């Protein structure tokens, strides 16, 4: 088992990731690893997990439980003892340089300090630095861990970087270091030694003007950020560069070391200068290449590093693999003085057959000056001759557009000094010693920058909005962006908005993205035909076509299984095959996504190859699946809201004992509910059923919104009504009120089209409540009155009472307390008539809040107390938690801060037990607890509560970054508007 902390926390076993999904377990593991082979006390673990907010007594038992679960995760399926050992008053973890990257890092840095010469020191430091995989422990949320131990480790890494740059400069590698030094000065702009190293590297590379500009940059930065001038060393270096001081030049010994050829090359370098020409076959570098910094860094590091110098760039058609490879190859070309070989293998070229290895080997051997008569005719023998020719040399081989690993395997050179750069649409995992770099879409900023370079920055500056829209419609696919730009370049009379308008029509978009011999559709067609050419991939091709008719951001395995009417295991196999073919992405375990343009292409293929009836039934299966699963979710967390599982579509019964089993509307499309209790990451023993439901809710919210919208467009109003009704409560529990408003607005549109009064009343009711929560009070009154009118017309007095209660809430927010109290009392009469304890509890809680705001605190406390009794009697612990928080606030307003603090603590504990951690409800209760603590004079603890509350609200997008920052900066921040509105 191997552990990684020099980046996001990672555990692997036999090359496979061992998921540690529970946050607190990650904190425990990271803390133990940073103190590997040393005991870590329980008190330190408590500090790291709760950042000083936990009571020691209860927390000690919790830590022991977390450690126990972590041991189980690490030991799953293994024999032998756990690496985590119990020590006096704590724990330790055993690790070696072979199993823990930070230990390996420290070992290499120590060996570098004792190295006998600069070459050895540099090699060891480089190996140490390559262990870094990004921001240290970025996936471990512990403020104290990052402030103390991560900060220390980051400092160690920066010191090693500085030593590596010093050694590299001594060895005359200034040209190679410039790119890295520019990156590190951008990342750590206040560290003057890095600026000095950059200036020296530029000066020694004959780029004096750039060295001086670097000095000007750091001067401006230090003055603006800190109000200081650079230190003496940097100023002296500046003067030395200005005067071209000979002291800055390399010593002769260093120069000889820097340019000395490796073993096996000395004879050719000194005695073969007039020999055969060195091949340099790289295509011209693209002048418009932009971005891809992290990918270029990886390619550079692999091709110039100490290990195997082979890297494969893998990605879908049109992502710019070839452009990246050629650009990277030019960047390292000087490191391969014996030749740069290039071939387009035509593995995915429209209307071209892939090259056979024998043909490529003949070409390469000729380039390396082999006589035709000496080139073997058999591929295996020619491959051996090619390896012999390249052994002991430094040759860069670029194998562009490979079909698969079999086409590439015989084309790999011999010897450790050669570099290999491969591009392919297929994964090449079977090639030994090859690093893989997956290439996705360009980030928004880089895609727009590419578009501006191609059409002209002035043209884009004149129409920034349409330019961004064109890039968005291209899905940030480099090929599509280039084609769109070429169309504008060829049509100078067109405005950018003209092209944006033409691309807006989805059914015509792929036809628009074509210029000369370049076309997005043709690029996709190669991969698709490659898939359909294999009879064994017929089912995968069918799933690809079916995915095109779904308007979903991504799909889970159960959704794909419903779509294709196959078991989950078969669906996952087919999806993974599409991932291998770069036709589908796998952004997270168990989830699959398709690029927008690929979806349009798949939709075209589906329309050509499948009947309308077949496609309609496949889509309907997915819709039924979502309805059934949403009903399961609601039944699991809100059994009293079972009536919502009977709205609209008569889908199969959710797999829950409290839900009746209605007969399906139609037999074949009906689909079982997704087994939420087994959904990822349900393997984590810490997750309760409700937490799993909420994880499913968060993962599927965008998809549910898309399904309701698609069903509405297709006039399947039964599905739209059923799914909107069933998904309302999970969204409410998560505090996703903006998503609720979008969902219910679509539901209203669907119900108005269908004219079904029950659906219309519910949709108006749900949208009115969402509008109220988001502060649109007068619009909320209009919707709630419409709902009330329809329910009364239908004779449903129980549902009418719920609208009266909701109207009471809106009038309370408007400050019309008497009107609010009147509506709540009318609602209570209706609920008492129907003996509905759950609704009585909710109405009493809201009435109590109204009394609070009207200054009638004793009446508020009485109402809240009765409310809690009703809600507990009804079995709804979630609603009881909200009511308990209201009771706590009632005591605080009544001047009983100590009692309020006790109740808020009880409420927050209940939040965590009921899976409400990280929701709006925890944020509201944290804010109330903070106010109670402030009333008790405990300002530091109050501030901690408010800051945590603000972080939750920001994550839920209920406040912005500026409001969060204002809360963090203030000693006594005002209550966020979203909480004020809800109270």
Coordinates of N, CA, C and O in Angstrom, one line a residue, residues 823-886:
X823 N -53.7 34.2 9.3 CA -53.6 33.1 8.3 C -53.2 31.8 9.0 O -53.7 30.7 8.7
X824 N -52.2 31.9 10.0 CA -51.7 30.7 10.7 C -52.8 30.1 11.5 O -53.0 28.9 11.5
X825 N -53.6 30.9 12.1 CA -54.7 30.4 12.9 C -55.8 29.7 12.1 O -56.3 28.6 12.4
X826 N -56.1 30.2 10.9 CA -57.0 29.6 10.0 C -56.4 28.2 9.5 O -57.1 27.2 9.5
X827 N -55.1 28.2 9.3 CA -54.5 27.0 8.8 C -54.6 25.9 9.9 O -54.8 24.8 9.7
X828 N -54.3 26.4 11.2 CA -54.3 25.4 12.3 C -55.7 24.8 12.5 O -55.9 23.6 12.8
X829 N -56.8 25.6 12.3 CA -58.1 25.1 12.3 C -58.3 24.0 11.3 O -58.9 22.9 11.6
X830 N -57.8 24.2 10.1 CA -57.9 23.2 9.1 C -57.2 21.9 9.4 O -57.6 20.8 9.2
X831 N -55.9 22.1 10.0 CA -55.1 20.9 10.3 C -55.7 20.1 11.5 O -55.7 18.9 11.5
X832 N -56.3 20.9 12.4 CA -56.9 20.2 13.6 C -58.1 19.4 13.1 O -58.4 18.2 13.6
X833 N -58.9 19.9 12.1 CA -60.0 19.2 11.6 C -59.6 17.9 11.0 O -60.4 16.9 11.1
X834 N -58.5 17.9 10.4 CA -58.0 16.6 9.7 C -57.1 15.8 10.6 O -56.5 14.8 10.2
X835 N -56.9 16.2 11.9 CA -56.1 15.5 12.9 C -54.7 15.3 12.3 O -54.1 14.2 12.5
X836 N -54.2 16.3 11.7 CA -52.8 16.3 11.1 C -51.8 16.9 12.0 O -51.6 18.1 12.1
X837 N -51.2 16.0 12.9 CA -50.2 16.5 13.9 C -49.0 17.1 13.2 O -48.4 18.1 13.7
X838 N -48.5 16.5 12.1 CA -47.4 17.0 11.4 C -47.6 18.5 11.0 O -46.7 19.4 11.2
X839 N -48.7 18.7 10.3 CA -48.9 20.1 9.8 C -49.2 21.1 11.0 O -48.9 22.2 10.9
X840 N -49.9 20.6 12.0 CA -50.1 21.4 13.2 C -48.7 21.9 13.8 O -48.6 23.0 14.1
X841 N -47.8 20.9 13.8 CA -46.5 21.2 14.4 C -45.8 22.3 13.5 O -45.2 23.2 14.1
X842 N -45.8 22.1 12.2 CA -45.2 23.1 11.4 C -45.9 24.5 11.5 O -45.2 25.5 11.5
X843 N -47.2 24.5 11.5 CA -47.9 25.8 11.6 C -47.6 26.5 12.9 O -47.4 27.7 13.0
X844 N -47.6 25.7 14.0 CA -47.3 26.3 15.3 C -45.8 26.9 15.4 O -45.6 27.9 16.0
X845 N -44.9 26.2 14.7 CA -43.5 26.7 14.7 C -43.5 28.0 13.9 O -42.8 29.0 14.4
X846 N -44.2 28.1 12.8 CA -44.2 29.4 12.1 C -44.9 30.4 12.9 O -44.5 31.6 12.8
X847 N -46.0 30.1 13.5 CA -46.7 31.0 14.4 C -45.8 31.6 15.5 O -45.8 32.8 15.8
X848 N -45.0 30.7 16.1 CA -44.0 31.1 17.1 C -43.0 32.1 16.6 O -42.7 33.1 17.2
X849 N -42.5 31.9 15.4 CA -41.6 32.8 14.8 C -42.2 34.2 14.6 O -41.6 35.2 14.8
X850 N -43.5 34.2 14.2 CA -44.2 35.4 14.0 C -44.4 36.1 15.3 O -44.2 37.4 15.4
X851 N -44.7 35.4 16.4 CA -44.8 36.0 17.7 C -43.4 36.6 18.1 O -43.4 37.7 18.7
X852 N -42.3 35.9 17.8 CA -41.0 36.5 18.1 C -40.8 37.8 17.4 O -40.3 38.8 18.1
X853 N -41.1 37.8 16.2 CA -40.8 39.1 15.4 C -41.8 40.2 15.9 O -41.4 41.4 15.7
X854 N -42.9 39.8 16.4 CA -43.8 40.8 16.9 C -43.5 41.2 18.4 O -44.2 42.1 19.0
X855 N -42.5 40.6 19.0 CA -42.0 41.0 20.3 C -42.8 40.2 21.4 O -42.7 40.6 22.6
X856 N -43.6 39.2 21.0 CA -44.4 38.5 22.0 C -43.7 37.2 22.3 O -44.1 36.1 21.9
X857 N -42.7 37.3 23.1 CA -41.7 36.2 23.3 C -42.3 35.0 24.1 O -42.0 33.8 23.7
X858 N -43.1 35.2 25.1 CA -43.6 34.1 25.9 C -44.6 33.3 25.0 O -44.6 32.1 25.1
X859 N -45.4 34.0 24.2 CA -46.3 33.3 23.3 C -45.5 32.5 22.3 O -45.9 31.4 21.9
X860 N -44.4 33.1 21.8 CA -43.5 32.4 20.9 C -43.0 31.1 21.5 O -43.0 30.0 20.9
X861 N -42.5 31.2 22.7 CA -41.9 30.0 23.4 C -42.9 28.9 23.6 O -42.7 27.7 23.3
X862 N -44.1 29.3 23.9 CA -45.2 28.4 24.1 C -45.6 27.7 22.8 O -45.7 26.4 22.7
X863 N -45.6 28.4 21.7 CA -46.0 27.9 20.4 C -44.9 26.9 19.9 O -45.2 25.8 19.4
X864 N -43.6 27.3 20.1 CA -42.5 26.4 19.7 C -42.5 25.1 20.5 O -42.3 24.0 20.0
X865 N -42.8 25.2 21.8 CA -42.8 24.0 22.6 C -43.9 23.0 22.2 O -43.6 21.8 22.1
X866 N -45.1 23.6 21.9 CA -46.2 22.7 21.4 C -45.8 22.2 20.0 O -46.1 21.0 19.7
X867 N -45.2 23.0 19.2 CA -44.8 22.5 17.9 C -43.9 21.3 17.9 O -44.1 20.3 17.2
X868 N -42.9 21.4 18.8 CA -41.9 20.3 18.9 C -42.6 19.0 19.3 O -42.3 17.9 18.8
X869 N -43.5 19.1 20.3 CA -44.3 17.9 20.7 C -45.0 17.3 19.5 O -45.0 16.1 19.4
X870 N -45.7 18.1 18.7 CA -46.5 17.6 17.6 C -45.5 16.9 16.6 O -45.8 15.8 16.0
X871 N -44.4 17.6 16.3 CA -43.5 17.1 15.3 C -42.8 15.8 15.7 O -42.7 14.8 14.9
X872 N -42.5 15.7 16.9 CA -41.9 14.5 17.4 C -42.9 13.3 17.4 O -42.6 12.2 17.1
X873 N -44.1 13.7 17.8 CA -45.2 12.7 17.8 C -45.4 12.2 16.4 O -45.8 11.0 16.2
X874 N -45.3 13.1 15.3 CA -45.5 12.7 13.9 C -44.3 11.9 13.4 O -44.4 11.3 12.3
X875 N -43.2 11.9 14.1 CA -42.0 11.1 13.7 C -41.1 11.9 12.7 O -40.1 11.3 12.2
X876 N -41.3 13.2 12.5 CA -40.5 13.9 11.6 C -39.4 14.7 12.4 O -39.6 15.8 12.9
X877 N -38.3 14.0 12.5 CA -37.2 14.6 13.3 C -36.5 15.7 12.6 O -35.9 16.6 13.3
X878 N -36.6 15.8 11.3 CA -36.0 16.9 10.6 C -36.7 18.2 10.9 O -36.1 19.2 11.2
X879 N -38.0 18.1 10.8 CA -38.8 19.3 11.1 C -38.7 19.6 12.6 O -38.7 20.8 13.0
X880 N -38.6 18.6 13.4 CA -38.4 18.9 14.9 C -37.1 19.6 15.1 O -37.0 20.5 16.0
X881 N -36.1 19.3 14.4 CA -34.8 20.0 14.5 C -34.9 21.5 14.2 O -34.4 22.4 14.9
X882 N -35.7 21.8 13.1 CA -35.9 23.2 12.8 C -36.7 23.9 13.9 O -36.4 25.1 14.2
X883 N -37.7 23.2 14.4 CA -38.5 23.8 15.4 C -37.7 24.0 16.7 O -37.9 25.0 17.4
X884 N -36.8 23.1 17.0 CA -36.0 23.3 18.2 C -35.1 24.5 18.0 O -34.8 25.3 19.0
X885 N -34.5 24.7 16.8 CA -33.8 25.9 16.6 C -34.6 27.2 16.8 O -34.1 28.2 17.3
X886 N -35.9 27.2 16.4 CA -36.7 28.3 16.6 C -37.0 28.5 18.1 O -37.1 29.7 18.5

